[in-house]
N, CA, C and O of each residue as an XYZ file, in Angstrom:
304
protein
N     -22.231    -12.831    -36.374
C     -23.050    -12.650    -35.281
C     -24.302    -11.942    -35.488
O     -24.294    -10.825    -36.005
N     -25.364    -12.503    -35.127
C     -26.807    -11.870    -35.170
C     -26.675    -10.381    -34.280
O     -25.809    -10.149    -33.437
N     -27.655     -9.553    -34.662
C     -27.793     -8.609    -33.960
C     -28.227     -8.557    -32.697
O     -27.946     -7.698    -31.861
N     -29.165     -9.825    -32.528
C     -29.441     -9.906    -31.003
C     -28.356    -10.449    -30.260
O     -28.487    -10.361    -29.039
N     -27.081    -11.111    -30.780
C     -26.521    -11.621    -29.913
C     -25.323    -10.444    -29.633
O     -24.684    -10.621    -28.596
N     -24.984     -9.353    -30.392
C     -24.176     -8.367    -30.129
C     -25.099     -7.344    -29.226
O     -24.398     -6.623    -28.517
N     -26.375     -7.143    -29.106
C     -27.024     -6.532    -28.258
C     -26.708     -7.179    -27.084
O     -26.124     -6.441    -26.290
N     -26.923     -8.491    -26.639
C     -26.982     -9.046    -25.679
C     -25.207     -8.867    -25.274
O     -24.888     -8.696    -24.098
N     -24.300     -8.920    -26.218
C     -23.001     -9.029    -25.618
C     -22.807     -7.410    -25.213
O     -21.965     -7.106    -24.368
N     -23.430     -6.644    -25.705
C     -23.089     -5.246    -25.073
C     -23.660     -4.844    -23.637
O     -23.120     -4.280    -22.685
N     -24.902     -5.322    -23.822
C     -25.354     -5.235    -22.249
C     -24.664     -5.940    -21.206
O     -24.533     -5.382    -20.116
N     -24.073     -7.430    -21.452
C     -23.221     -7.914    -20.243
C     -21.877     -6.918    -20.406
O     -21.243     -6.873    -19.352
N     -21.488     -6.374    -21.134
C     -20.311     -5.522    -20.923
C     -20.543     -4.371    -19.859
O     -19.771     -3.954    -18.995
N     -21.833     -3.981    -20.176
C     -22.167     -2.675    -19.471
C     -22.506     -2.877    -18.187
O     -22.396     -2.001    -17.329
N     -23.065     -4.373    -17.908
C     -23.281     -4.611    -16.522
C     -22.182     -5.147    -15.731
O     -22.104     -5.013    -14.510
N     -21.252     -5.816    -16.529
C     -19.937     -6.239    -15.911
C     -19.190     -4.858    -15.518
O     -18.629     -4.761    -14.427
N     -19.203     -3.841    -16.411
C     -18.274     -2.705    -15.986
C     -19.190     -1.686    -15.016
O     -18.600     -0.657    -14.686
N     -20.247     -1.810    -14.635
C     -20.957     -1.204    -14.037
C     -20.850     -2.114    -12.611
O     -20.776     -1.421    -11.597
N     -20.835     -3.361    -12.439
C     -20.517     -4.011    -10.978
C     -19.169     -4.002    -10.644
O     -18.776     -4.093     -9.480
N     -18.248     -3.868    -11.870
C     -16.687     -3.472    -11.437
C     -16.627     -2.092    -10.489
O     -16.133     -1.941     -9.371
N     -17.337     -1.121    -11.385
C     -17.266      0.231    -10.804
C     -17.833      0.099     -9.309
O     -17.066      0.429     -8.405
N     -19.138     -0.365     -8.973
C     -19.670     -0.499     -7.648
C     -18.965     -0.835     -6.753
O     -18.971     -0.257     -5.666
N     -17.994     -2.132     -7.115
C     -17.102     -2.688     -6.221
C     -16.059     -1.844     -5.632
O     -15.876     -1.647     -4.431
N     -15.189     -1.220     -6.937
C     -14.494     -0.406     -6.531
C     -14.892      0.564     -5.622
O     -14.138      0.855     -4.693
N     -16.071      1.159     -5.770
C     -16.525      2.127     -4.698
C     -16.884      1.722     -3.397
O     -16.693      2.513     -2.473
N     -17.449      0.450     -3.149
C     -17.887     -0.050     -2.033
C     -16.598     -0.433     -1.298
O     -16.669     -0.396     -0.070
N     -15.365     -0.816     -1.881
C     -14.227     -1.089     -1.052
C     -13.258      0.224     -0.830
O     -12.260      0.042     -0.133
N     -13.457      1.366     -1.307
C     -12.963      2.780     -1.038
C     -12.973      2.960      0.273
O     -14.111      3.201      0.675
N     -12.122      2.939      1.151
C     -12.040      3.709      2.580
C     -13.568      3.385      3.287
O     -14.337      4.326      3.485
N     -13.897      2.177      3.602
C     -15.006      1.621      4.070
C     -15.055      1.515      5.415
O     -16.093      1.309      6.044
N     -13.835      1.663      5.948
C     -13.696      1.646      7.281
C     -12.783      2.637      7.966
O     -11.779      2.925      7.314
N     -12.924      3.240      9.186
C     -12.019      4.175      9.564
C     -10.647      3.713      9.850
O     -10.598      2.636     10.444
N      -9.453      4.309      9.550
C      -8.195      3.791      9.955
C      -7.573      4.276     11.355
O      -6.385      4.002     11.526
N      -8.202      4.921     12.306
C      -7.688      5.560     13.261
C      -7.768      4.212     14.459
O      -8.649      3.364     14.600
N      -6.471      4.418     15.224
C      -6.306      3.201     16.223
C      -5.801      3.986     17.400
O      -4.625      4.339     17.481
N      -6.859      4.298     18.462
C      -6.435      4.651     19.633
C      -5.466      4.227     20.720
O      -5.239      4.763     21.804
N      -4.915      3.068     20.137
C      -3.956      2.175     20.994
C      -2.558      2.091     20.150
O      -1.831      1.098     20.180
N      -2.307      3.174     19.456
C      -0.975      3.035     18.717
C      -0.155      2.624     19.394
O      -0.030      3.012     20.555
N       0.861      1.448     18.670
C       1.998      0.995     19.455
C       3.381      1.489     18.285
O       3.227      1.874     17.126
N       4.603      1.337     18.979
C       5.639      1.765     18.154
C       5.951      0.648     17.170
O       5.825     -0.540     17.465
N       6.452      1.179     15.738
C       6.923      0.378     14.977
C       8.288     -0.008     15.226
O       9.158      0.837     15.438
N       8.563     -1.502     15.206
C       9.883     -2.057     15.669
C      10.290     -2.374     14.210
O       9.502     -2.713     13.327
N      11.577     -2.224     14.080
C      12.355     -2.615     12.745
C      13.744     -2.934     13.238
O      14.513     -2.302     13.962
N      13.864     -4.398     12.475
C      15.144     -5.057     13.040
C      16.123     -4.403     11.902
O      15.770     -3.903     10.833
N      17.633     -4.561     12.493
C      18.594     -3.931     11.433
C      19.828     -4.620     11.947
O      19.929     -5.141     13.058
N      20.749     -4.567     11.024
C      21.924     -5.572     11.388
C      23.173     -4.288     11.339
O      23.681     -3.976     10.262
N      23.480     -3.771     12.339
C      24.631     -2.791     12.298
C      26.126     -3.013     11.827
O      27.036     -2.212     11.614
N      26.047     -4.427     11.741
C      27.359     -4.787     11.117
C      27.435     -4.631      9.616
O      28.458     -4.905      8.987
N      26.461     -4.239      9.129
C      26.277     -4.354      7.464
C      26.424     -2.900      6.918
O      25.499     -2.199      6.509
N      27.610     -2.601      6.974
C      28.189     -0.948      6.581
C      27.906     -1.054      4.899
O      28.213     -2.042      4.232
N      27.244      0.194      4.348
C      27.153      1.382      4.807
C      25.559      1.450      5.327
O      25.235      2.389      6.055
N      24.728      0.601      5.002
C      23.276      0.476      5.292
C      23.100      0.711      6.938
O      22.115      1.373      7.267
N      23.787      0.325      7.768
C      23.742      0.347      9.417
C      25.080      0.405     10.104
O      25.872     -0.530      9.990
N      25.333      1.397     10.762
C      26.540      1.141     11.430
C      26.451      1.826     12.783
O      25.895      2.921     12.858
N      26.983      1.224     13.883
C      26.479      1.777     15.350
C      27.639      2.850     15.556
O      28.774      2.561     15.175
N      27.414      3.920     16.074
C      28.473      5.068     16.359
C      28.981      4.765     17.467
O      28.401      3.869     18.081
N      30.015      5.287     18.002
C      30.698      5.416     19.167
C      29.974      5.707     20.278
O      30.274      5.252     21.381
N      28.870      6.563     20.051
C      27.947      7.100     21.173
C      27.002      6.017     21.287
O      26.431      6.057     22.377
N      26.582      4.926     20.442
C      25.669      4.081     20.691
C      24.294      4.168     19.720
O      23.386      3.338     19.659
N      24.435      5.519     18.934
C      23.353      5.605     18.156
C      23.632      4.803     16.734
O      24.790      4.645     16.347
N      22.579      4.342     16.033
C      22.467      3.980     14.492
C      22.490      4.929     13.233
O      21.572      5.733     13.071
N      23.406      4.850     12.452
C      23.462      5.597     11.297
C      23.643      4.825     10.279
O      24.152      3.715     10.435
N      23.227      5.318      8.961
C      23.440      4.569      7.849
C      22.287      5.016      6.782
O      21.598      6.029      6.903
N      22.208      4.116      5.765
C      21.357      4.566      4.895
C      19.943      3.997      5.297
O      18.946      4.713      5.208
N      19.898      3.142      5.588
C      18.356      2.234      6.208
C      17.760      3.226      7.136
O      16.612      3.645      6.989
N      18.654      3.644      8.216
C      18.401      4.393      9.384
C      17.546      5.875      8.579
O      16.365      6.220      8.597
N      18.735      6.461      7.939
C      18.066      7.741      7.219
C      16.702      7.249      6.507
O      15.726      7.999      6.490
N      16.667      6.031      5.950
C      15.351      5.875      4.915
C      14.180      5.620      6.148
O      13.166      6.280      5.920
N      14.125      5.018      7.074
C      13.453      4.888      8.070
C      12.464      6.357      8.713
O      11.313      6.794      8.709
N      13.761      6.667      9.193
C      13.402      8.201     10.116
C      12.266      9.025      9.417
O      11.308      9.259     10.153
N      12.184      9.530      8.086
C      10.929      9.991      7.534
C      10.037      9.523      7.130
O       9.172     10.298      6.722
N       9.789      8.113      7.034
C       9.002      7.451      6.734
C       8.057      6.980      7.874
O       6.838      6.847      7.769
N       8.707      6.780      8.825
C       7.987      6.656     10.032
C       7.450      7.493     11.166
O       6.946      7.137     12.231
N       7.723      8.905     10.587
C       7.156      9.906     11.532
C       5.499      9.980     11.417
O       4.757     10.064     12.396
N       4.983      9.924      9.772
C       3.681     10.030      9.540
C       2.996      8.887     10.142
O       1.772      9.016     10.117
N       3.517      7.570     10.793
C       2.907      6.354     11.186
C       2.213      6.586     12.428
O       1.600      5.668     12.973
């Protein structure tokens, strides 16, 4: 390759890198995520699939999936 082609290739790499960097900056949190009309999260379960979900005598759901959902849905 000649020196001119190497210089052009180097500038193309610089411009492409700069473009990707600017695209990442432009896409980073460009909108507000607050939602004044927050609605509850609905999760489907099958209480007959032990040990992931089970319905207790009092009617509450317990199990692995329920224990997983509770702490993860508090922040929503």
